[in-house]
Short mmCIF file of C-alpha atoms and ligand atoms in Angstrom, two decimals:
data_model
loop_
_atom_site.label_atom_id
_atom_site.label_comp_id
_atom_site.label_asym_id
_atom_site.label_seq_id
_atom_site.Cartn_x
_atom_site.Cartn_y
_atom_site.Cartn_z
CA MET A 1 175.66 167.20 50.13
CA SER A 2 175.12 170.56 51.82
CA ASP A 3 172.63 171.09 54.63
CA GLN A 4 170.59 173.23 52.34
CA ALA A 5 170.33 170.52 49.70
CA ASN A 6 169.27 168.10 52.42
CA GLN A 7 166.55 170.44 53.58
CA GLY A 8 165.42 170.78 49.98
CA ASP A 9 165.20 167.00 49.67
CA LEU A 10 163.04 166.84 52.76
CA GLU A 11 160.61 169.54 51.69
CA ILE A 12 157.06 168.27 52.12
CA ARG A 13 154.96 169.22 49.14
CA PRO A 14 151.16 168.96 49.21
CA SER A 15 149.99 166.15 46.93
CA PRO A 16 148.30 167.25 43.69
CA LEU A 17 144.95 165.97 45.02
CA LEU A 18 145.27 167.99 48.21
CA LYS A 19 146.13 171.05 46.17
CA VAL A 20 143.06 170.55 43.98
CA ILE A 21 140.70 170.40 46.98
CA ASN A 22 142.48 173.23 48.81
CA ASP A 23 142.05 175.43 45.73
CA LEU A 24 138.36 174.52 45.38
CA HIS A 25 137.81 175.23 49.06
CA SER A 26 139.41 178.69 48.74
CA LYS A 27 137.49 179.39 45.54
CA TYR A 28 134.04 178.67 47.01
CA LYS A 29 134.56 179.51 50.68
CA SER A 30 133.02 182.97 50.43
CA LEU A 31 130.20 182.06 48.03
CA LYS A 32 126.92 183.23 49.55
CA GLU A 33 124.25 181.32 47.64
CA GLY A 34 121.51 179.05 48.90
CA ILE A 35 119.68 178.75 52.21
CA VAL A 36 119.99 176.17 54.96
CA ALA A 37 117.11 173.70 55.38
CA ASN A 38 114.53 175.07 57.80
CA TYR A 39 111.53 172.75 57.41
CA ILE A 40 113.09 170.64 60.17
CA PRO A 41 113.39 173.36 62.86
CA GLU A 42 116.60 172.00 64.42
CA LEU A 43 118.42 172.05 61.06
CA ALA A 44 117.84 175.80 60.69
CA LYS A 45 120.34 176.40 63.52
CA VAL A 46 123.40 175.26 61.51
CA ASN A 47 126.20 177.69 60.67
CA PRO A 48 125.99 178.31 56.89
CA ASP A 49 129.72 179.01 56.63
CA LEU A 50 130.78 175.47 57.54
CA PHE A 51 132.52 173.96 54.52
CA SER A 52 134.66 170.89 54.04
CA ILE A 53 135.83 168.51 51.34
CA SER A 54 137.13 164.99 52.05
CA ILE A 55 138.44 162.32 49.72
CA VAL A 56 139.27 158.76 50.75
CA THR A 57 140.80 156.42 48.18
CA VAL A 58 140.12 152.69 47.98
CA ASP A 59 143.69 152.10 49.21
CA GLY A 60 142.99 154.16 52.31
CA GLN A 61 144.63 157.52 51.53
CA VAL A 62 142.84 160.52 53.00
CA TYR A 63 142.82 164.10 51.67
CA GLN A 64 140.72 166.75 53.34
CA VAL A 65 140.26 170.45 53.90
CA GLY A 66 138.04 172.72 56.02
CA ASP A 67 135.60 171.73 58.77
CA TYR A 68 135.83 168.00 58.14
CA GLN A 69 135.48 167.10 61.82
CA GLN A 70 132.24 169.02 62.26
CA LEU A 71 129.36 166.67 63.06
CA PHE A 72 126.02 166.97 61.28
CA THR A 73 123.04 164.69 60.71
CA ILE A 74 123.34 162.49 57.65
CA GLN A 75 119.71 163.01 56.49
CA SER A 76 118.91 161.61 53.04
CA ILE A 77 122.39 160.23 52.49
CA SER A 78 121.31 157.50 54.95
CA LYS A 79 118.84 156.23 52.33
CA VAL A 80 121.67 154.66 50.33
CA PHE A 81 122.80 152.51 53.25
CA ALA A 82 119.31 151.57 54.43
CA TYR A 83 118.64 150.33 50.89
CA GLY A 84 121.70 148.08 51.12
CA LEU A 85 120.48 146.63 54.42
CA ALA A 86 116.96 146.01 53.06
CA LEU A 87 118.52 144.21 50.07
CA GLU A 88 120.60 142.06 52.39
CA ASP A 89 117.53 141.30 54.52
CA HIS A 90 115.16 140.35 51.68
CA GLY A 91 117.05 140.03 48.38
CA ARG A 92 116.59 142.05 45.21
CA ASP A 93 113.36 140.48 43.95
CA TYR A 94 111.34 141.09 47.06
CA VAL A 95 112.64 144.63 47.60
CA LEU A 96 111.65 145.41 44.01
CA THR A 97 108.04 144.51 44.80
CA ARG A 98 108.00 147.25 47.47
CA VAL A 99 110.10 150.02 45.95
CA GLY A 100 110.96 150.70 42.29
CA VAL A 101 114.14 151.98 40.65
CA GLU A 102 112.67 154.69 38.43
CA PRO A 103 113.71 158.35 38.78
CA THR A 104 110.78 160.67 39.52
CA GLY A 105 112.01 163.94 38.06
CA GLU A 106 110.24 165.40 41.09
CA ALA A 107 111.30 166.87 44.42
CA PHE A 108 112.59 164.53 47.14
CA ASN A 109 109.41 164.99 49.16
CA ALA A 110 106.86 164.60 46.35
CA ILE A 111 103.78 162.66 47.43
CA ILE A 112 103.60 160.30 44.47
CA LEU A 113 103.49 156.57 43.88
CA ASP A 114 103.76 154.64 40.63
CA GLU A 115 100.26 154.68 39.09
CA GLN A 116 100.23 151.00 38.16
CA SER A 117 102.24 149.20 40.80
CA LYS A 118 101.48 151.66 43.66
CA ARG A 119 105.13 151.33 44.63
CA PRO A 120 107.13 154.41 45.56
CA TYR A 121 109.35 155.22 42.58
CA ASN A 122 112.79 154.65 44.06
CA PRO A 123 114.60 154.29 47.42
CA MET A 124 116.28 157.72 47.23
CA VAL A 125 113.13 159.88 47.49
CA ASN A 126 111.38 160.14 50.87
CA ALA A 127 108.44 157.84 50.06
CA GLY A 128 110.75 155.11 48.75
CA ALA A 129 113.13 155.51 51.66
CA ILE A 130 110.34 155.15 54.22
CA ALA A 131 109.17 151.97 52.46
CA THR A 132 112.76 150.69 52.32
CA THR A 133 113.37 151.35 56.01
CA SER A 134 110.11 149.59 56.91
CA LEU A 135 111.69 146.43 55.40
CA ILE A 136 114.63 146.34 57.81
CA LYS A 137 114.38 143.22 59.93
CA GLY A 138 114.50 143.00 63.73
CA ALA A 139 112.46 141.63 66.61
CA GLY A 140 111.33 145.08 67.71
CA ALA A 141 112.02 148.80 67.32
CA THR A 142 115.21 148.68 69.43
CA GLU A 143 116.70 145.73 67.57
CA ARG A 144 115.95 147.39 64.24
CA LEU A 145 117.59 150.64 65.37
CA ASN A 146 120.60 148.72 66.66
CA ARG A 147 120.94 146.92 63.31
CA VAL A 148 120.90 150.28 61.51
CA LEU A 149 123.51 151.75 63.88
CA GLU A 150 125.67 148.63 63.53
CA MET A 151 125.45 148.91 59.73
CA PHE A 152 126.66 152.54 59.89
CA ARG A 153 129.48 151.44 62.20
CA ARG A 154 130.73 148.99 59.58
CA TYR A 155 130.76 151.65 56.85
CA ILE A 156 132.34 154.35 59.02
CA GLY A 157 134.67 152.35 61.25
CA HIS A 158 133.44 153.67 64.61
CA ASP A 159 130.21 153.78 66.65
CA VAL A 160 127.61 156.33 65.60
CA PHE A 161 124.89 158.11 67.55
CA VAL A 162 121.53 159.68 66.81
CA ASP A 163 121.11 163.42 67.39
CA ILE A 164 118.02 163.30 69.63
CA SER A 165 117.09 166.96 69.09
CA VAL A 166 117.05 166.58 65.32
CA PHE A 167 115.17 163.28 65.60
CA THR A 168 112.45 164.75 67.87
CA SER A 169 112.29 167.91 65.79
CA GLU A 170 111.58 165.93 62.64
CA ARG A 171 109.31 163.43 64.36
CA SER A 172 107.06 166.22 65.65
CA THR A 173 106.97 168.19 62.37
CA GLY A 174 107.34 165.52 59.66
CA HIS A 175 103.67 165.36 58.68
CA ARG A 176 104.41 165.21 55.00
CA ASN A 177 106.42 162.02 55.51
CA ARG A 178 103.66 160.73 57.75
CA ALA A 179 101.14 161.37 54.95
CA MET A 180 103.30 159.36 52.53
CA ALA A 181 103.52 156.51 55.02
CA HIS A 182 99.71 156.45 55.35
CA LEU A 183 99.33 156.43 51.58
CA MET A 184 101.71 153.48 51.30
CA LEU A 185 99.96 151.67 54.14
CA ASN A 186 96.74 152.08 52.20
CA PHE A 187 98.31 150.38 49.15
CA GLY A 188 99.98 147.63 51.15
CA MET A 189 103.52 148.90 50.50
CA ILE A 190 104.18 149.18 54.23
CA ASP A 191 102.70 146.59 56.49
CA ARG A 192 104.16 147.31 59.88
CA ASN A 193 103.17 149.90 62.40
CA ILE A 194 103.84 153.07 60.44
CA GLU A 195 104.82 155.16 63.47
CA GLU A 196 107.60 152.65 64.14
CA ALA A 197 108.71 152.72 60.51
CA LEU A 198 108.72 156.54 60.55
CA ASP A 199 110.65 156.63 63.82
CA LEU A 200 113.35 154.40 62.38
CA TYR A 201 113.47 156.54 59.22
CA PHE A 202 113.76 159.78 61.26
CA GLN A 203 116.42 158.12 63.45
CA GLN A 204 118.52 156.97 60.49
CA CYS A 205 118.31 160.53 59.07
CA ALA A 206 119.50 161.94 62.43
CA VAL A 207 122.65 159.77 62.64
CA MET A 208 125.62 162.07 63.23
CA VAL A 209 128.59 161.95 60.86
CA ASN A 210 131.31 164.32 59.72
CA CYS A 211 132.65 164.94 56.23
CA HIS A 212 135.52 162.51 56.77
CA ASP A 213 133.05 159.76 57.80
CA LEU A 214 130.98 160.37 54.67
CA ALA A 215 134.06 160.03 52.46
CA VAL A 216 134.96 156.73 54.17
CA MET A 217 131.41 155.50 53.54
CA ALA A 218 131.64 156.54 49.90
CA ALA A 219 135.04 154.86 49.59
CA THR A 220 133.52 151.68 51.06
CA LEU A 221 130.95 151.67 48.27
CA ALA A 222 133.72 152.39 45.75
CA ASN A 223 135.65 149.43 47.19
CA ARG A 224 132.97 146.73 46.63
CA GLY A 225 131.57 147.19 50.14
CA VAL A 226 134.85 146.81 52.04
CA ASN A 227 135.79 149.70 54.32
CA PRO A 228 139.27 150.70 53.04
CA ILE A 229 140.43 151.87 56.48
CA THR A 230 139.26 148.93 58.64
CA GLY A 231 139.07 146.18 56.01
CA GLU A 232 135.59 145.24 57.22
CA GLN A 233 132.90 144.16 54.75
CA ALA A 234 130.09 146.67 55.37
CA VAL A 235 127.61 145.34 52.81
CA ASN A 236 127.44 142.25 50.65
CA SER A 237 129.32 143.09 47.45
CA ARG A 238 126.56 141.55 45.34
CA TYR A 239 124.37 144.60 46.11
CA ILE A 240 126.90 147.28 45.19
CA LYS A 241 125.60 147.51 41.65
CA ASP A 242 122.01 147.94 42.87
CA ILE A 243 123.03 150.68 45.29
CA LEU A 244 125.25 152.59 42.86
CA SER A 245 122.71 152.31 40.02
CA VAL A 246 119.94 153.99 42.02
CA MET A 247 122.37 156.58 43.34
CA TYR A 248 123.39 157.35 39.77
CA THR A 249 119.85 157.68 38.40
CA CYS A 250 117.96 159.02 41.45
CA GLY A 251 120.42 160.24 44.12
CA MET A 252 120.23 163.93 43.25
CA TYR A 253 116.42 163.99 42.79
CA ASN A 254 115.18 166.37 40.09
CA PHE A 255 118.81 167.28 39.35
CA ALA A 256 119.81 163.63 38.80
CA GLY A 257 119.86 163.87 34.99
CA GLU A 258 121.97 167.02 34.87
CA TRP A 259 124.28 165.59 37.53
CA ALA A 260 124.74 162.35 35.57
CA TYR A 261 125.43 164.39 32.44
CA LYS A 262 127.86 166.86 33.98
CA VAL A 263 129.49 165.07 36.93
CA GLY A 264 128.96 161.50 35.78
CA ILE A 265 129.38 159.53 39.03
CA PRO A 266 126.86 158.05 41.50
CA ALA A 267 126.04 160.47 44.31
CA LYS A 268 123.60 161.23 47.09
CA SER A 269 122.75 164.51 48.74
CA GLY A 270 121.03 165.36 52.01
CA VAL A 271 119.33 168.47 53.38
CA CYS A 272 122.10 168.62 55.97
CA GLY A 273 124.21 170.02 53.11
CA GLY A 274 126.24 166.89 52.52
CA ILE A 275 126.94 165.29 49.17
CA MET A 276 128.60 161.89 48.94
CA ALA A 277 129.93 160.71 45.57
CA VAL A 278 131.46 157.39 44.58
CA VAL A 279 134.10 156.78 41.92
CA PRO A 280 133.99 152.99 41.59
CA ASN A 281 137.32 151.28 42.31
CA LEU A 282 139.00 154.63 42.94
CA MET A 283 137.68 156.89 45.69
CA GLY A 284 134.88 158.28 47.80
CA ILE A 285 134.24 162.02 47.85
CA ALA A 286 132.29 164.03 50.42
CA VAL A 287 131.47 167.72 50.56
CA PHE A 288 129.68 169.43 53.44
CA SER A 289 128.23 172.92 53.13
CA PRO A 290 124.73 173.57 54.53
CA PRO A 291 123.23 176.21 52.15
CA LEU A 292 120.99 174.40 49.64
CA ASP A 293 119.60 175.17 46.21
CA ILE A 294 115.88 174.89 45.43
CA ARG A 295 116.19 171.13 44.86
CA GLY A 296 117.67 170.53 48.30
CA ASN A 297 121.25 169.94 47.11
CA SER A 298 124.25 171.76 48.65
CA VAL A 299 125.20 174.73 46.45
CA ARG A 300 128.92 174.54 47.16
CA GLY A 301 128.75 170.74 47.11
CA VAL A 302 127.42 170.65 43.56
CA LYS A 303 129.99 173.18 42.33
CA VAL A 304 132.91 171.38 43.98
CA CYS A 305 131.85 168.01 42.55
CA GLU A 306 131.37 169.44 39.06
CA GLU A 307 134.87 170.90 39.09
CA LEU A 308 136.47 167.87 40.72
CA SER A 309 134.94 165.66 38.06
CA GLN A 310 136.30 167.87 35.29
CA GLN A 311 139.77 168.38 36.75
CA LEU A 312 140.32 164.74 37.70
CA GLY A 313 138.48 163.26 34.72
CA LEU A 314 136.05 161.32 36.92
CA HIS A 315 133.04 161.14 34.57
CA LEU A 316 132.30 157.45 34.00
CA PHE A 317 131.82 157.85 30.24
O1 DON B 1 112.72 163.17 55.37
C1 DON B 1 113.24 164.26 55.25
O2 DON B 1 112.67 165.21 54.72
C2 DON B 1 114.66 164.44 55.77
N1 DON B 1 114.87 163.65 56.94
C3 DON B 1 115.66 164.05 54.72
C4 DON B 1 115.47 164.76 53.41
C5 DON B 1 116.72 164.97 52.66
O3 DON B 1 117.82 164.97 53.18
C6 DON B 1 116.55 165.33 51.24
N2 DON B 1 117.81 165.67 50.63
N3 DON B 1 118.18 166.55 49.97
#
């Protein structure tokens, strides 16, 4: 065999999956739509051009492109994981008495409770997430925070930290969330000190992750709760169906129906500009791009997921 033939044999070709995400990254890189979240003052400082796509498969393969090491705060995507911890702490029946599983068709920050039960509608909107977080067990505020951080560590595979500036920024401006907490206190849906519950909620939202971490977390949910990189069980597998069901019906807020129709996989967005999507038994997908549409979902993130779903045939039905 000639040297040339040998070199040809050794040529490293990008995998088809890497090519798909590279192409999508190039296609949407210069798109200038949407605006970065500014109702939390610290979030307004983010560079709108940051853009990354990561995929982690349930057998631990990793494909990624762009700024996938860039840290950002997880924001609403944290709600998915806090829900899992509340389910582990109390079981399905009790959690259902405090937070429903019904989509609202309203914005993520709508101040509404179910008329009859007085429960917040679901754990993915702010009201439901604050109620969910107030259920997390622990002897005091520090133990509860440590349990939340330890939970994220299991999903991600390394220690995580809270961005103190983003936490304080939201804590000192988050009066809408505070109003929801008071409303739920009034109806007995939160029974602890609401400032402590809000602090823990703002802290979980300010946990720093990158796009790669988010894809590992999504892959862990796709893999029945077992982190595919570390092999650690991050959440009891019996709650995976609860978590993925509410992600599917409520994770994208007032876009959840269109998302389910077009993309067809459970997902969760955050005002950080992240979207995490789960293809059960196959892969976790994460996109990070800060400019948001009017519903608070990443513009590039939605487009990338729509096209990925079509090209890879990911729709569940
Ligand atoms: O509570 C809030 O408003 C933020 N910490 C999280 C909101 C969020 O990420 C909504 N997602 N699109």
